Short mmCIF file of C-alpha atoms in Angstrom, two decimals:
data_model
loop_
_atom_site.label_atom_id
_atom_site.label_comp_id
_atom_site.label_asym_id
_atom_site.label_seq_id
_atom_site.Cartn_x
_atom_site.Cartn_y
_atom_site.Cartn_z
CA GLU A 1 0.00 -0.07 -0.05
CA PRO A 2 1.56 3.61 -0.85
CA GLU A 3 2.67 6.02 2.09
CA VAL A 4 3.91 8.49 2.92
CA THR A 5 6.69 9.20 4.25
CA GLN A 6 7.63 11.73 6.37
CA THR A 7 11.61 13.14 8.22
CA PRO A 8 12.89 13.51 10.28
CA SER A 9 11.19 10.71 12.97
CA HIS A 10 12.31 12.80 15.19
CA GLN A 11 13.36 16.75 15.70
CA VAL A 12 14.98 19.05 19.24
CA THR A 13 15.30 22.21 18.29
CA GLN A 14 15.64 24.96 20.73
CA MET A 15 13.75 28.09 21.06
CA GLY A 16 13.45 30.45 18.21
CA GLN A 17 15.68 28.64 15.39
CA GLU A 18 13.74 27.45 11.83
CA VAL A 19 12.86 24.06 11.49
CA ILE A 20 12.20 22.36 8.31
CA LEU A 21 9.10 18.92 8.35
CA ARG A 22 8.95 16.72 5.53
CA CYS A 23 7.03 14.64 3.80
CA VAL A 24 6.98 12.22 0.55
CA PRO A 25 3.49 11.98 -1.01
CA ILE A 26 1.56 9.59 -2.26
CA SER A 27 3.36 10.20 -5.93
CA ASN A 28 -0.52 10.34 -7.92
CA HIS A 29 -1.83 12.61 -5.18
CA LEU A 30 -3.21 16.12 -5.82
CA TYR A 31 -4.50 17.53 -1.84
CA PHE A 32 -1.58 17.91 0.87
CA TYR A 33 -1.92 18.69 4.36
CA TRP A 34 -0.27 19.55 7.52
CA TYR A 35 -1.85 18.11 11.26
CA ARG A 36 -0.14 19.06 13.93
CA GLN A 37 -1.64 16.90 17.64
CA ILE A 38 0.02 19.03 21.41
CA LEU A 39 0.23 15.99 22.84
CA GLY A 40 -2.32 14.50 24.71
CA GLN A 41 -4.53 16.53 22.95
CA LYS A 42 -6.33 15.98 19.53
CA VAL A 43 -5.16 16.65 16.26
CA GLU A 44 -6.42 19.93 14.49
CA PHE A 45 -5.81 21.05 11.45
CA LEU A 46 -2.99 23.67 10.00
CA VAL A 47 -3.20 23.88 6.72
CA SER A 48 -4.05 22.16 3.03
CA PHE A 49 -2.23 22.77 0.10
CA TYR A 50 -4.12 22.00 -3.85
CA ASN A 51 -2.08 23.48 -6.41
CA ASN A 52 0.57 24.85 -5.47
CA GLU A 53 -1.54 27.43 -3.57
CA ILE A 54 -2.03 27.23 -0.52
CA SER A 55 -5.92 26.64 -0.37
CA GLU A 56 -7.29 26.67 3.25
CA LYS A 57 -5.49 27.60 6.59
CA SER A 58 -5.86 27.33 10.25
CA GLU A 59 -6.32 30.27 12.91
CA ILE A 60 -2.82 28.27 14.66
CA PHE A 61 -1.53 28.77 10.74
CA ASP A 62 0.22 32.04 11.50
CA ASP A 63 2.53 34.04 9.86
CA GLN A 64 5.29 31.60 11.31
CA PHE A 65 4.15 29.40 9.37
CA SER A 66 4.79 28.48 5.97
CA VAL A 67 4.88 25.74 3.31
CA GLU A 68 5.82 24.31 0.21
CA ARG A 69 6.32 21.75 -2.58
CA PRO A 70 9.42 23.30 -3.46
CA ASP A 71 10.41 19.91 -6.45
CA GLY A 72 7.20 18.91 -7.09
CA SER A 73 7.59 15.87 -5.35
CA ASN A 74 8.84 16.88 -1.78
CA PHE A 75 5.87 18.70 0.40
CA THR A 76 7.35 20.77 3.25
CA LEU A 77 6.56 23.00 6.55
CA LYS A 78 8.53 25.70 8.05
CA ILE A 79 8.56 26.78 10.83
CA ARG A 80 10.37 30.30 11.22
CA SER A 81 11.35 30.85 15.00
CA THR A 82 10.28 27.84 16.46
CA LYS A 83 8.20 28.77 20.93
CA LEU A 84 7.65 26.52 24.11
CA GLU A 85 4.18 26.08 22.79
CA ASP A 86 4.92 24.98 19.31
CA SER A 87 5.98 21.46 20.57
CA ALA A 88 3.81 19.01 19.62
CA MET A 89 3.76 16.27 17.20
CA TYR A 90 3.43 16.59 13.17
CA PHE A 91 1.74 15.16 10.84
CA CYS A 92 1.49 15.30 7.00
CA ALA A 93 -1.42 14.36 5.29
CA THR A 94 -2.13 13.76 0.98
CA ARG A 95 -5.29 12.35 -0.82
CA GLY A 96 -5.86 11.65 -4.44
CA ALA A 97 -9.00 13.55 -4.82
CA ARG A 98 -11.28 16.13 -3.00
CA LEU A 99 -13.83 12.95 -2.17
CA TYR A 100 -11.57 9.86 -1.20
CA GLY A 101 -9.68 9.55 2.53
CA TYR A 102 -7.10 11.07 3.68
CA THR A 103 -3.71 9.29 4.04
CA PHE A 104 -1.50 10.02 7.12
CA GLY A 105 2.41 9.89 7.06
CA SER A 106 3.91 8.64 10.81
CA GLY A 107 4.58 11.91 11.79
CA THR A 108 7.52 14.19 12.76
CA ARG A 109 7.56 14.61 16.82
CA LEU A 110 9.14 18.29 17.65
CA THR A 111 10.47 19.42 21.31
CA VAL A 112 11.38 22.96 21.23
CA VAL A 113 13.46 23.73 24.87
CA GLY B 1 -17.33 25.75 12.55
CA ILE B 2 -18.52 21.42 12.02
CA GLN B 3 -18.16 19.77 16.05
CA VAL B 4 -17.60 16.58 16.64
CA GLU B 5 -18.22 14.49 19.86
CA GLN B 6 -16.58 10.59 20.43
CA SER B 7 -18.58 8.27 23.27
CA PRO B 8 -17.31 6.47 25.52
CA PRO B 9 -14.01 9.59 25.75
CA ASP B 10 -12.08 6.50 28.58
CA LEU B 11 -12.96 1.96 27.53
CA ILE B 12 -11.30 0.00 29.35
CA LEU B 13 -11.83 -3.95 27.69
CA GLN B 14 -11.06 -7.27 28.20
CA GLU B 15 -9.05 -9.27 25.84
CA GLY B 16 -12.10 -10.81 23.49
CA ALA B 17 -14.58 -8.63 24.98
CA ASN B 18 -17.33 -6.56 22.13
CA SER B 19 -17.25 -2.94 22.58
CA THR B 20 -18.35 -0.71 20.00
CA LEU B 21 -17.70 3.42 19.36
CA ARG B 22 -19.75 6.54 18.51
CA CYS B 23 -19.12 9.08 16.74
CA ASN B 24 -21.23 11.84 16.55
CA PHE B 25 -21.79 14.99 13.81
CA SER B 26 -23.24 18.48 13.61
CA ASP B 27 -23.00 18.86 10.06
CA SER B 28 -23.95 17.34 6.91
CA VAL B 29 -19.92 15.13 5.54
CA ASN B 30 -19.09 14.08 2.74
CA ASN B 31 -15.96 12.57 4.20
CA LEU B 32 -15.72 10.23 7.89
CA GLN B 33 -12.78 8.43 8.82
CA TRP B 34 -11.90 6.62 11.57
CA PHE B 35 -7.86 5.42 12.75
CA HIS B 36 -5.97 4.35 15.61
CA GLN B 37 -3.05 5.87 16.86
CA ASN B 38 -1.15 3.24 18.18
CA PRO B 39 1.71 3.95 21.46
CA TRP B 40 3.93 5.38 18.34
CA GLY B 41 1.64 7.32 17.73
CA GLN B 42 0.93 6.52 14.28
CA LEU B 43 -2.60 7.70 12.95
CA ILE B 44 -3.54 4.25 11.18
CA ASN B 45 -6.60 4.65 8.76
CA LEU B 46 -9.14 2.07 9.54
CA PHE B 47 -12.47 3.09 7.68
CA TYR B 48 -12.83 5.19 4.73
CA ILE B 49 -16.37 5.65 5.57
CA PRO B 50 -19.33 8.49 4.81
CA SER B 51 -21.79 6.39 4.45
CA GLY B 52 -22.99 2.87 4.69
CA THR B 53 -20.85 -0.02 6.85
CA LYS B 54 -17.58 -1.73 5.74
CA GLN B 55 -15.89 -4.66 7.66
CA ASN B 56 -11.91 -6.40 7.88
CA GLY B 57 -12.12 -8.57 10.40
CA ARG B 58 -12.62 -7.70 13.45
CA LEU B 59 -13.27 -4.53 12.08
CA SER B 60 -16.24 -3.30 10.73
CA ALA B 61 -17.88 0.64 11.08
CA THR B 62 -21.24 2.20 9.44
CA THR B 63 -22.07 5.71 9.50
CA VAL B 64 -25.45 7.17 8.56
CA ALA B 65 -25.12 9.76 7.13
CA THR B 66 -29.30 11.71 7.22
CA GLU B 67 -28.51 11.17 11.65
CA ARG B 68 -24.83 12.56 12.24
CA TYR B 69 -23.42 9.48 13.69
CA SER B 70 -20.77 7.02 12.60
CA LEU B 71 -20.56 3.82 15.20
CA LEU B 72 -16.80 1.36 14.88
CA TYR B 73 -17.14 -1.52 16.71
CA ILE B 74 -15.01 -4.35 17.37
CA SER B 75 -14.79 -7.81 18.49
CA SER B 76 -13.14 -10.35 20.09
CA SER B 77 -10.54 -7.76 21.20
CA GLN B 78 -6.63 -8.30 21.90
CA THR B 79 -3.88 -5.94 23.45
CA THR B 80 -3.19 -4.12 20.48
CA ASP B 81 -5.84 -2.84 19.89
CA SER B 82 -4.73 -0.78 22.35
CA GLY B 83 -4.78 2.99 21.93
CA VAL B 84 -7.37 6.28 21.16
CA TYR B 85 -9.11 5.43 17.99
CA PHE B 86 -10.22 8.30 16.84
CA CYS B 87 -13.37 9.37 14.34
CA ALA B 88 -12.45 12.60 11.92
CA VAL B 89 -15.01 14.44 9.61
CA GLY B 90 -14.55 16.65 6.72
CA GLU B 91 -17.85 19.22 5.33
CA THR B 92 -19.59 19.76 2.48
CA SER B 93 -18.31 23.23 2.05
CA GLY B 94 -14.72 23.28 2.74
CA SER B 95 -11.72 20.52 2.80
CA ARG B 96 -10.74 19.79 6.25
CA LEU B 97 -10.30 17.04 8.40
CA THR B 98 -12.28 18.28 12.15
CA PHE B 99 -11.47 15.39 14.46
CA GLY B 100 -13.60 14.98 17.49
CA GLU B 101 -11.70 13.81 21.32
CA GLY B 102 -10.88 10.46 20.44
CA THR B 103 -11.84 7.25 22.46
CA GLN B 104 -9.01 6.19 24.43
CA LEU B 105 -9.11 2.49 24.34
CA THR B 106 -6.99 -0.64 26.93
CA VAL B 107 -7.39 -3.95 26.53
CA ASN B 108 -5.95 -6.04 29.28
CA PRO B 109 -5.15 -9.35 28.96
#
């Protein structure tokens, strides 16, 4: 079964540093998403990306966050200046068409110290 | 936005028991998925079920879209079924998934 691959699986960073989380979507999928889950809480939507632009974003997705698909294969989430409250599991998800199910990656656990 | 409520929040079973998890949602949806989050934090897709009934081994799910609820059935539970079960829905007007708070399932040997 096709997989969504996320790297790194764990990252520890100092407050104020920039981090880039990477995702390799399933090859024929068109819709890309980032979600996050703070420890012990539910999964929250951050942003959706289609046709090389952001199609929807949540109130969490402020100016500190950005997404891009730089080379047509990887899909990245950048956090410019990390805060302690950015510590969470970040999930990439993709789907092939609007009425299909989502496939989630295995996540990147980000710890900001 | 759409509200998603899952019940019960916690469930403790003995191995071999059956269980039913419920997901209620507040508006029309074009997507509903059930996920199992394992102890390593991975979200495993169980069912894509915006309507109807599906079965996969010991698991089955039913969504009654007109009444805005979905049920996940686990039969003959095993210790490896332990974890958090999330229901997530997609509204007809958007593309994001909204997750419920989850049901924490513990299956004891």
